[in-house]
C-alpha positions as semicolon CSV with decimal commas, in nm:
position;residue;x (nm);y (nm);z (nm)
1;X;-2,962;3,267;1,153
2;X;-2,646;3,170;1,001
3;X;-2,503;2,817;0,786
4;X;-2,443;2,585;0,999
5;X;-2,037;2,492;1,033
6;X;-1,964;2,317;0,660
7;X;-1,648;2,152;0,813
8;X;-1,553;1,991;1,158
9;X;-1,216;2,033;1,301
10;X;-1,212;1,727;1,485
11;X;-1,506;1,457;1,646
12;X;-1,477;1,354;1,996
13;X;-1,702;1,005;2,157
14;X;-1,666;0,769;2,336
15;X;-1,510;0,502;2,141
16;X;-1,290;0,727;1,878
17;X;-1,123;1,055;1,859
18;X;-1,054;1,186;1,516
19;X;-0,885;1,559;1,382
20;X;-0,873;1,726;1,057
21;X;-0,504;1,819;1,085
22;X;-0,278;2,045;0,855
23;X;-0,019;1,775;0,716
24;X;0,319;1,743;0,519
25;X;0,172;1,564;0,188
26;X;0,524;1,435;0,088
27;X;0,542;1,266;0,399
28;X;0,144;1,158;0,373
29;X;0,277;0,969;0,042
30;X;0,598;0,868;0,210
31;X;0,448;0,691;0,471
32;X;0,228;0,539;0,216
33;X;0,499;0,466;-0,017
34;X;0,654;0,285;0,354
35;X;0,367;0,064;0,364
36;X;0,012;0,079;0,203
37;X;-0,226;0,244;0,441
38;X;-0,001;0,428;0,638
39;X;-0,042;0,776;0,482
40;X;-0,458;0,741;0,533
41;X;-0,383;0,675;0,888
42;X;-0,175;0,950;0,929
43;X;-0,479;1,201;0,793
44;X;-0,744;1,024;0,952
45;X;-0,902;0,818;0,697
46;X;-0,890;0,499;0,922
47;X;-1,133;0,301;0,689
48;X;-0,924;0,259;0,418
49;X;-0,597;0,281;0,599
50;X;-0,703;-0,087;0,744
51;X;-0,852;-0,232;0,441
52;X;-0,513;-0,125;0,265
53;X;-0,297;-0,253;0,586
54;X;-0,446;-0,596;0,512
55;X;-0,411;-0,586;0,142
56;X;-0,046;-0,532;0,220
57;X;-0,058;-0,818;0,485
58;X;-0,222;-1,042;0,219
59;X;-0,090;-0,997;-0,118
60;X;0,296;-0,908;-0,014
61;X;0,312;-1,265;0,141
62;X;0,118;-1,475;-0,191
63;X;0,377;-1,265;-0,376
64;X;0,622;-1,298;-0,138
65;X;0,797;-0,908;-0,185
66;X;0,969;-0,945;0,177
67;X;1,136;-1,232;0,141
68;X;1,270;-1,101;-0,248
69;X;1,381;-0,811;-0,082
70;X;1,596;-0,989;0,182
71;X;1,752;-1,234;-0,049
72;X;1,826;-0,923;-0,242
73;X;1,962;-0,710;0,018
74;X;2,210;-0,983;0,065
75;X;2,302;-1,068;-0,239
76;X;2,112;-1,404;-0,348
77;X;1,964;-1,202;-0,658
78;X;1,879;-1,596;-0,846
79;X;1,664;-1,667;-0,512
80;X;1,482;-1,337;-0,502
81;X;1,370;-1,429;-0,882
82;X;1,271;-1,788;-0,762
83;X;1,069;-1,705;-0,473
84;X;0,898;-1,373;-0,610
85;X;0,551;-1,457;-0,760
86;X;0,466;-1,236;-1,076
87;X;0,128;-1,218;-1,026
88;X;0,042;-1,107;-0,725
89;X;0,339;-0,894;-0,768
90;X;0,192;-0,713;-1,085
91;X;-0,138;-0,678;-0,865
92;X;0,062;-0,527;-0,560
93;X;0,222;-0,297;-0,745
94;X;-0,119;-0,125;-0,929
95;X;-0,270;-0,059;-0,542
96;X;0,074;0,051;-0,397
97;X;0,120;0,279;-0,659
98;X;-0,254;0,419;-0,686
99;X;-0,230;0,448;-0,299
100;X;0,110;0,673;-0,264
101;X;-0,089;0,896;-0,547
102;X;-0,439;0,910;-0,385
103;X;-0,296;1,001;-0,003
104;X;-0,078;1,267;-0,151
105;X;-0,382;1,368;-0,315
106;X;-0,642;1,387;0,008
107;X;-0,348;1,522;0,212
108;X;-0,352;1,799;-0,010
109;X;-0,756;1,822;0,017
110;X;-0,785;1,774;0,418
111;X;-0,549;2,060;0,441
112;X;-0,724;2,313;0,240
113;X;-1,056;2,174;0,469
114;X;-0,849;2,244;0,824
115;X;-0,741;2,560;0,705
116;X;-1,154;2,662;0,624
117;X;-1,249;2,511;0,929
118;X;-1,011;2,673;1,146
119;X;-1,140;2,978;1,043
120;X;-1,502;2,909;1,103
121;X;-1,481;3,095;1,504
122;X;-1,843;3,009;1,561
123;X;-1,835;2,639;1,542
124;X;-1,912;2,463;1,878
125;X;-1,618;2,306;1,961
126;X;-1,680;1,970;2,251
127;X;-1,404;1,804;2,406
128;X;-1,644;1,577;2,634
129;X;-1,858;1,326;2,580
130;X;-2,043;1,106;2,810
131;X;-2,185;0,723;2,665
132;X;-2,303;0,380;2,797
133;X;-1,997;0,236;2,722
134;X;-1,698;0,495;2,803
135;X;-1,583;0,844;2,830
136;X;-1,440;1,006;2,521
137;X;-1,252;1,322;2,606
138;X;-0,930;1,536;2,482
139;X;-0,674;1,552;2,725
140;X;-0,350;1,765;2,810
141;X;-0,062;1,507;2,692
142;X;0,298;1,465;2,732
143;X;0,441;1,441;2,370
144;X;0,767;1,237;2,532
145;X;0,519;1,014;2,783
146;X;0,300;0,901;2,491
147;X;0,577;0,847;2,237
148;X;0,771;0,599;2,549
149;X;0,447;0,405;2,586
150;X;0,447;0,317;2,243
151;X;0,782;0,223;2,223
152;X;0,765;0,000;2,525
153;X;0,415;-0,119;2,364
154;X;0,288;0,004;2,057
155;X;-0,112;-0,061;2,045
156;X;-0,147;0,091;2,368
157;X;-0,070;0,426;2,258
158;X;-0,372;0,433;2,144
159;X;-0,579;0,450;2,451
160;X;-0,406;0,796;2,496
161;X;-0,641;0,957;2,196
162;X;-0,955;0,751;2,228
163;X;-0,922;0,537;1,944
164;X;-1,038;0,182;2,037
165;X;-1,071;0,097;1,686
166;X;-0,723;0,137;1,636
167;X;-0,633;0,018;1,934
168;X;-0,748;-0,327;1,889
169;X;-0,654;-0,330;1,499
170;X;-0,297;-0,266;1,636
171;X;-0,265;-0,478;1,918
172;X;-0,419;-0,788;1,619
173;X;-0,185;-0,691;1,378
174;X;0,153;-0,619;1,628
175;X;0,037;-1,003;1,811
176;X;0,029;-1,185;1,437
177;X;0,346;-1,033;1,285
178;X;0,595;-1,106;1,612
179;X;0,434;-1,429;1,674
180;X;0,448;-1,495;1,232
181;X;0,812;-1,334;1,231
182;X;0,894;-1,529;1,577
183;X;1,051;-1,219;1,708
184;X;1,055;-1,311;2,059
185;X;1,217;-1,638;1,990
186;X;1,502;-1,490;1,813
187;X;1,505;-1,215;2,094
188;X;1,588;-1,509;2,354
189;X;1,818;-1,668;2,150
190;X;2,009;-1,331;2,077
191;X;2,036;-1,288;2,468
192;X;2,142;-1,627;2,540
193;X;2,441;-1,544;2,265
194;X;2,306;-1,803;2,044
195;X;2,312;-1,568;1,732
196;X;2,297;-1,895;1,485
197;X;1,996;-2,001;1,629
198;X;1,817;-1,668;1,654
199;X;1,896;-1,624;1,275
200;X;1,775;-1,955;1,168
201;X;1,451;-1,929;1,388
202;X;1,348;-1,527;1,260
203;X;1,135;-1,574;0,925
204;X;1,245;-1,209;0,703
205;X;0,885;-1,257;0,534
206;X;0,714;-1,178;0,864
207;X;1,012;-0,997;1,026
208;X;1,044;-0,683;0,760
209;X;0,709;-0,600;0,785
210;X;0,837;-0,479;1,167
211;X;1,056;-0,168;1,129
212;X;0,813;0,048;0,938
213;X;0,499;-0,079;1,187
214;X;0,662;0,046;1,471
215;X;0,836;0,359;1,350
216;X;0,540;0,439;1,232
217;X;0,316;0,428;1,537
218;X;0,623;0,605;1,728
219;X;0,539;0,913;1,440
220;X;0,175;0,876;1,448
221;X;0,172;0,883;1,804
222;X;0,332;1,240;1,868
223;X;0,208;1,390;1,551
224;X;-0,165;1,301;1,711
225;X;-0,040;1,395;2,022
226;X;0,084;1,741;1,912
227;X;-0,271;1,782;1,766
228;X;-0,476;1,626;2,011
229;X;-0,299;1,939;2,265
230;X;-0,341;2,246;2,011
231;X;-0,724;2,113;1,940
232;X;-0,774;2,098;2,353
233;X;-0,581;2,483;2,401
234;X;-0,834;2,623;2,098
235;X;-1,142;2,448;2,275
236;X;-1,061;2,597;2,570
237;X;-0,983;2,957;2,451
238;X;-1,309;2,990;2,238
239;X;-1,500;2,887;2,519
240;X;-1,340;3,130;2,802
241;X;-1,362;3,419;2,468
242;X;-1,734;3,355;2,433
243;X;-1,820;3,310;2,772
244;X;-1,640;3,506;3,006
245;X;-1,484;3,783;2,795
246;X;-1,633;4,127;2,804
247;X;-1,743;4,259;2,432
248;X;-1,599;4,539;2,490
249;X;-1,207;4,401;2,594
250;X;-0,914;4,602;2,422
251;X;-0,788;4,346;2,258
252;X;-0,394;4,319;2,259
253;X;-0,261;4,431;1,938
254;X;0,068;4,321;1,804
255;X;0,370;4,547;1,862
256;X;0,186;4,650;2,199
């Protein structure tokens, strides 16, 4: 009888899909380095990738970094002194820095772990499962299809990988920062040509925290996807190997 599998390549349910993938760690700490939180999402640690999402949501507005950073970025360096509070700033800084480190760090881990458990053949590999509450399932997915849903709406890319937990954490935060930032009011205004108004309306404390929320589930979205595929084609050539191959198939060798 042999060990049983030390590592899982992925988890499938009902409620939450999750894969050990083989990632970039420069961009892992990037993404981090983007926004707090980021990076863990991108290698699956969803945990802490929320609890740090809402430190940034939390401490960047008592300190208020966003709005120091647009008075900056257009030249009002005296009012991005005023408004910027020291404190919270100092205590931002500590977890944003600790956080770009530590998800380089794992990134580098997780990747020495998919690399071990790609190799471990015997492993029983489920894309199905059946619960009370829902179907959890990998799928065959359009890279392109998934990546225009979550432009067009970002949370509900989410429903493509199983993922309800995300899902709803996204939808939350997406729903506070455009109605915070009042996006869509400054949206109208922009299309009625009242460019004035829009500006005066859009708050940049709320409204910077935007970009890098939605590039980022455009990237997380096909990187998943990309995996979500390969880990579906592997299930499904183990299984036809084991079960319907003959022991003693030639297999093709390379040059052949």
């Amino acid at each position: 009888m042999g060990l049983p599998n030390r590592r899982k390549l992925y988890t499938v349910n009902s409620w939450s899909n999750n894969f050990l993938k083989l990632t970039n760690p420069w961009i892992v700490a990037w993404w981090s380095a983007a926004f707090p939180g980021f990076g863990y999402l991108l290698i699956g640690d969803f945990l802490l990738g929320f609890i740090l999402m809402l430190f940034e949501l939390a401490v960047n507005n008592f300190a208020n970094i966003n709005s120091s950073i647009f008075y900056t970025m257009i030249g009002d360096y005296d009012k991005a002194k005023e408004v910027l509070d020291k404190k919270w700033f100092l205590t931002y800084m500590a977890i944003y820095i600790f956080a770009i480190f530590d998800s380089y760090r794992r990134a580098v881990e997780y990747n020495k772990a998919y690399i071990l458990a790609y190799r471990e053949e015997k492993q029983d590999l489920n894309f199905f499962d059946l619960a009370p509450l829902g179907v959890g399932q990998l799928d065959k997915i359009s890279p392109a299809n998934s990546v225009i849903w979550a432009g067009l709406s970002s949370g509900i890319s989410s429903m493509y990988f199983k993922n309800i937990p995300n899902l709803i954490f996204s939808l939350f935060w997406l729903s506070i920062l455009s109605y915070k930032s009042k996006l869509f009011e400054g949206i109208y205004y922009s299309f009625i040509m009242d460019f004035p108004r829009a500006k005066a309306v859009l708050d940049p404390q709320w409204l910077l925290f935007l970009p890098s929320v939605y590039v980022f589930i455009l990237y997380h979205t096909y990187f998943t996807n990309i995996y979500s595929n390969k880990f579906f084609d592997l299930t499904l050539s183990r299984f036809l190997k084991k079960e319907f191959q003959k022991s003693d198939f030639p297999m093709p060798r390379r040059g052949d």
